[in-house]
Amino acid sequence: MTVFILLLVGLLLGAVCIVLALRCGSSALTRLTARSNLYGEPFTAAMGLKAVAWAVGMLCVIYGVSLLYCAAAKDSASWETFYSVWARADSVHYRNLAELGYFDYTEDGQHLFLVFFPLYPWLMRLLSFLIPNYDLCGHLLSATAYIGGCYVLARLVTEDLGWRTAKNSLLLFSAYPFAFFFAGIFTESLFFLLSSSTFYCIRKHRYLAAGLLGALGALTRMQGVLLILAGIAEYIVSENAAEKIKAHAWRQLWRGFWRRLLPLAIMLTGVGIYLWLNYAVEGNPFQFSVYQREHWYQYPVPVTKCLSVIIGQLTTSSAKLLFTTWLPEFLIFLLCLGGLLYGARQLPVTYGVYLLGCVLLNYSLSWPLSCGRYMACAFPLPITIAAASNRRPLLCQGMACVFAVLQGAYLYAFLSGTSIW
């Protein structure tokens, strides 16, 4: 049964790749930017205010529920209790890195926390000069980044696909079962802001700005390097690169490469700074990979191997882990496949390329405990679902309701100490 499921998943992935390849190889490259029945429209100040208000409202709901939980379960709705219930999983390490730094934060004499990318704790430390409370700095940083990211997402989708799709995208994005991590001391919000801003600049062909923002994204999460793929896809489509190669227009290709594609390489400086940090602390630029494998038991594997682990856990893990980790991760993967198949036909190819990269990278881990959380930042997924349900509003609203109920359950479990990674 497992082999059959893996074979089916492989065939679906292959179908997505074939669709993308056929579209990229089409002589009518302009069709790649076609939006079917979806049309962009100008983004107004009123739309921006609505997006910001929505983001603030969602944060108020999450923080309000957290305070109610503290009052009911901890008999205290104080800020200290609030901070303590959010001090789960990676948030503790980010806080300690912000306070102690990479040199001084050790365990058993080892710098095990080099596996965490540095921009988020560095910004927390910078903010602490104004606000002498690292927990508050972390929550403020995440909340501000989330609000900014929602604004950018709304603008991106409105100008590409219309305001109606943008509203539904925000609804689905915020209702996603693991979206409450955007309110905590985690890198999700910051990476969402940087990745969506980079993607927006790519769609607007502002490649220098995309390169600079992408470098910050790559300094926040390893998924940041995927933005280069989105930029290359956009460049190939918008510049009709295939047609120029056929016409041997080498001078035009070189000019376009120098002015547009090369600035995307700036994104790699984010990776370079992270490698330099490893070298400065341990004398080995790839020391993080040693700790990932030996201490955190995490290393890259083929997608099929990762899926076999998830599917195997569906029948052998405890009921708690089944519903908090393995089942949602498997269902999210299937949802992504459906989104890829739809997006490859209906949306600009850049969306499909970035979503495919997110799926392949996040589902290529030897011990995939956090795929559900990592995929919260894959914003093309809610955009694709919103676009697909434009003519079926009940489908979008129903899915948002299911998402919201699950998020409430997972948030309660997280606050009560259940291991949700």
Coordinates of C-alpha atoms in Angstrom, one line a residue, residues 121-398:
P121 CA 17.6 36.8 16.7
W122 CA 19.8 39.6 15.4
L123 CA 16.8 41.8 14.9
M124 CA 15.5 40.8 18.3
R125 CA 18.7 41.9 19.9
L126 CA 18.7 45.1 18.0
L127 CA 15.2 45.8 19.1
S128 CA 16.1 45.1 22.7
F129 CA 18.1 48.3 22.8
L130 CA 14.8 50.1 22.7
I131 CA 12.7 47.6 24.6
P132 CA 14.6 45.7 27.4
N133 CA 12.5 42.6 27.2
Y134 CA 13.5 39.9 24.8
D135 CA 10.1 38.1 24.9
L136 CA 8.2 41.3 24.1
C137 CA 10.8 42.1 21.4
G138 CA 10.2 38.7 19.7
H139 CA 6.4 39.0 19.8
L140 CA 6.5 42.6 18.5
L141 CA 8.9 41.7 15.7
S142 CA 6.7 38.7 14.6
A143 CA 3.5 40.7 14.8
T144 CA 4.9 43.7 12.9
A145 CA 6.3 41.4 10.2
Y146 CA 3.0 39.5 9.9
I147 CA 1.1 42.7 9.4
G148 CA 3.5 43.9 6.8
G149 CA 3.5 40.5 5.1
C150 CA -0.3 40.5 4.8
Y151 CA -0.2 44.0 3.2
V152 CA 2.3 42.8 0.6
L153 CA 0.4 39.6 0.0
A154 CA -2.8 41.6 -0.6
R155 CA -1.1 44.0 -3.0
L156 CA 0.6 41.2 -4.9
V157 CA -2.5 39.2 -5.4
T158 CA -4.7 42.2 -6.1
E159 CA -2.4 43.5 -8.9
D160 CA -2.0 40.0 -10.3
L161 CA -5.4 38.3 -9.8
G162 CA -7.8 40.8 -8.4
W163 CA -9.1 42.0 -5.0
R164 CA -11.6 39.2 -4.6
T165 CA -8.9 36.6 -4.9
A166 CA -6.7 38.7 -2.6
K167 CA -9.3 38.7 0.2
N168 CA -9.9 35.0 -0.1
S169 CA -6.1 34.4 -0.1
L170 CA -5.8 36.4 3.2
L171 CA -8.7 34.5 4.7
L172 CA -7.2 31.1 3.8
F173 CA -3.6 32.1 4.7
S174 CA -4.6 33.3 8.2
A175 CA -6.9 30.4 8.9
Y176 CA -4.3 27.8 8.0
P177 CA -4.1 25.3 10.8
F178 CA -0.6 26.2 11.8
A179 CA -0.8 30.0 11.2
F180 CA -0.8 30.8 14.9
F181 CA 3.0 30.4 14.7
F182 CA 3.1 33.8 13.0
A183 CA 2.2 35.3 16.4
G184 CA 5.0 33.6 18.3
I185 CA 8.8 34.0 18.6
F186 CA 9.5 32.0 15.4
T187 CA 10.9 33.0 12.0
E188 CA 7.6 32.4 10.2
S189 CA 6.4 36.0 10.2
L190 CA 9.7 37.6 9.2
F191 CA 10.3 35.1 6.5
F192 CA 6.7 35.6 5.2
L193 CA 7.3 39.3 5.0
L194 CA 10.7 39.0 3.2
S195 CA 9.7 36.2 0.8
S196 CA 6.4 37.9 -0.2
S197 CA 8.2 41.2 -0.7
T198 CA 10.9 39.5 -2.8
F199 CA 8.2 37.7 -4.8
Y200 CA 6.4 41.0 -5.4
C201 CA 9.6 42.6 -6.7
I202 CA 10.2 39.6 -8.9
R203 CA 6.7 39.9 -10.4
K204 CA 7.3 43.7 -11.0
H205 CA 10.8 42.9 -12.5
R206 CA 12.6 44.9 -9.9
Y207 CA 15.4 42.4 -9.8
L208 CA 17.9 44.4 -7.8
A209 CA 15.4 45.0 -5.0
A210 CA 14.4 41.3 -5.2
G211 CA 18.0 40.3 -4.8
L212 CA 18.5 42.4 -1.7
L213 CA 15.3 41.3 0.0
G214 CA 16.0 37.7 -1.0
A215 CA 19.4 37.9 0.7
L216 CA 17.6 38.8 3.9
G217 CA 15.1 36.0 3.3
A218 CA 18.0 33.5 2.9
L219 CA 19.5 34.8 6.1
T220 CA 16.2 34.0 7.9
R221 CA 15.3 30.5 6.6
M222 CA 17.0 28.0 4.3
Q223 CA 13.9 28.2 2.1
G224 CA 15.0 31.7 1.1
V225 CA 17.2 30.3 -1.7
L226 CA 14.1 29.1 -3.5
L227 CA 13.2 32.7 -4.4
I228 CA 16.1 32.5 -7.0
L229 CA 14.1 29.8 -8.8
A230 CA 11.0 32.1 -8.9
G231 CA 13.1 34.9 -10.2
I232 CA 14.7 32.8 -13.0
A233 CA 11.3 31.5 -14.0
E234 CA 9.9 35.0 -14.2
Y235 CA 12.9 36.2 -16.2
I236 CA 12.6 33.3 -18.7
V237 CA 8.9 34.0 -19.3
S238 CA 9.0 37.8 -19.4
E239 CA 12.1 38.0 -21.6
N240 CA 11.0 35.3 -24.0
A241 CA 14.4 33.7 -23.4
A242 CA 13.5 30.5 -25.3
E243 CA 12.6 32.5 -28.4
K244 CA 15.8 34.5 -28.2
I245 CA 17.9 31.3 -27.9
K246 CA 16.2 30.0 -31.0
A247 CA 16.9 33.2 -32.9
H248 CA 20.5 33.3 -31.6
A249 CA 19.9 36.7 -30.2
W250 CA 22.9 36.3 -27.9
R251 CA 23.5 40.0 -27.4
Q252 CA 20.0 40.6 -26.1
L253 CA 20.3 37.6 -23.9
W254 CA 23.6 38.8 -22.4
R255 CA 22.1 42.3 -21.8
G256 CA 19.1 40.8 -20.1
F257 CA 21.2 38.5 -18.0
W258 CA 23.5 41.3 -16.9
R259 CA 20.7 43.8 -16.1
R260 CA 18.0 41.5 -14.7
L261 CA 19.1 38.0 -13.9
L262 CA 22.5 38.6 -12.4
P263 CA 21.1 40.9 -9.5
L264 CA 19.2 37.8 -8.3
A265 CA 22.5 36.3 -7.3
I266 CA 22.7 38.8 -4.5
M267 CA 20.4 36.4 -2.7
L268 CA 23.3 34.1 -2.2
T269 CA 25.0 36.6 0.0
G270 CA 22.5 35.7 2.7
V271 CA 23.7 32.1 2.5
G272 CA 27.3 33.4 2.5
I273 CA 26.8 35.3 5.7
Y274 CA 25.3 32.3 7.4
L275 CA 28.3 30.1 6.3
W276 CA 30.6 32.8 7.6
L277 CA 28.9 32.8 11.0
N278 CA 29.5 29.0 11.2
Y279 CA 33.1 29.6 10.3
A280 CA 33.5 32.4 12.9
V281 CA 32.0 30.3 15.7
E282 CA 33.3 26.8 14.9
G283 CA 36.0 27.2 12.2
N284 CA 33.9 25.2 9.7
P285 CA 31.4 27.0 7.4
F286 CA 29.3 23.8 7.2
Q287 CA 29.3 23.0 10.9
F288 CA 25.5 23.5 11.0
S289 CA 25.1 20.3 8.9
V290 CA 27.2 18.3 11.3
Y291 CA 25.0 19.4 14.2
Q292 CA 21.8 18.8 12.1
R293 CA 22.7 15.2 11.5
E294 CA 24.4 14.2 14.8
H295 CA 22.3 16.1 17.3
W296 CA 19.0 17.0 15.7
Y297 CA 18.9 13.8 13.5
Q298 CA 17.9 15.9 10.5
Y299 CA 19.4 15.7 7.0
P300 CA 18.2 15.9 3.4
V301 CA 16.6 12.9 1.9
P302 CA 14.6 12.3 -1.3
V303 CA 10.9 13.3 -1.2
T304 CA 9.8 9.7 -1.5
K305 CA 11.9 8.8 1.6
C306 CA 10.3 11.6 3.6
L307 CA 6.8 10.6 2.5
S308 CA 7.5 7.0 3.4
V309 CA 8.4 8.1 6.9
I310 CA 5.2 10.1 7.2
I311 CA 3.0 7.3 5.8
G312 CA 4.7 4.8 8.1
Q313 CA 3.9 7.0 11.1
L314 CA 0.3 7.1 10.1
T315 CA -0.1 3.5 11.2
T316 CA 2.4 3.3 14.0
S317 CA 2.5 6.6 15.9
S318 CA 0.3 7.5 18.9
A319 CA -3.1 9.0 18.4
K320 CA -1.8 12.4 19.6
L321 CA 1.1 12.6 17.2
L322 CA -1.2 11.2 14.4
F323 CA -3.6 14.2 14.6
T324 CA -1.0 16.9 15.5
T325 CA 1.8 16.0 13.1
W326 CA 1.6 13.1 10.7
L327 CA -1.9 13.2 9.3
P328 CA -2.0 17.0 8.7
E329 CA 1.4 16.8 7.0
F330 CA 0.2 14.2 4.6
L331 CA -3.0 16.0 3.9
I332 CA -1.2 19.3 3.3
F333 CA 1.1 17.5 0.8
L334 CA -1.9 16.2 -1.1
L335 CA -3.5 19.7 -1.0
C336 CA -0.2 21.2 -2.4
L337 CA -0.3 18.7 -5.3
G338 CA -3.8 19.7 -6.2
G339 CA -2.8 23.4 -6.0
L340 CA 0.2 22.7 -8.3
L341 CA -1.9 21.0 -10.9
Y342 CA -4.4 23.9 -10.9
G343 CA -1.9 26.6 -10.7
A344 CA 0.2 25.2 -13.6
R345 CA -2.8 25.8 -15.9
Q346 CA -4.3 28.9 -14.5
L347 CA -1.8 31.1 -12.7
P348 CA 1.5 32.8 -13.8
V349 CA 4.2 30.1 -13.9
T350 CA 6.2 31.9 -11.1
Y351 CA 3.7 30.9 -8.5
G352 CA 3.8 27.2 -9.5
V353 CA 7.6 27.2 -9.5
Y354 CA 7.9 28.7 -6.0
L355 CA 5.2 26.4 -4.6
L356 CA 6.8 23.4 -6.1
G357 CA 10.2 24.4 -4.6
C358 CA 8.6 24.8 -1.2
V359 CA 7.0 21.4 -1.4
L360 CA 10.1 19.6 -2.5
L361 CA 12.4 21.3 0.0
N362 CA 10.1 21.1 3.0
Y363 CA 9.3 17.5 2.3
S364 CA 12.9 16.4 1.9
L365 CA 13.7 16.0 5.6
S366 CA 14.8 12.8 7.3
W367 CA 12.5 13.4 10.3
P368 CA 9.7 15.7 9.1
L369 CA 8.2 16.9 12.3
S370 CA 7.6 20.5 11.2
C371 CA 6.4 20.3 7.6
G372 CA 3.0 21.7 8.6
R373 CA 4.6 24.8 10.2
Y374 CA 7.1 25.3 7.4
M375 CA 4.4 25.2 4.7
A376 CA 2.6 28.1 6.5
C377 CA 4.9 30.4 4.6
A378 CA 4.2 28.9 1.2
F379 CA 1.8 31.7 0.3
P380 CA 1.2 30.5 -3.3
L381 CA -0.9 27.6 -1.8
P382 CA -3.7 29.8 -0.3
I383 CA -3.5 32.0 -3.4
T384 CA -4.1 29.0 -5.7
I385 CA -7.0 27.7 -3.5
A386 CA -8.5 31.2 -3.5
A387 CA -8.2 31.5 -7.3
A388 CA -9.7 28.0 -7.8
S389 CA -12.7 28.8 -5.6
N390 CA -13.5 32.2 -7.1
R391 CA -16.6 30.7 -8.8
R392 CA -17.3 28.5 -5.8
P393 CA -17.4 30.9 -2.8
L394 CA -18.8 28.2 -0.5
L395 CA -15.8 26.0 -1.2
C396 CA -13.4 28.7 0.0
Q397 CA -15.5 29.6 3.0
G398 CA -16.0 25.9 4.0

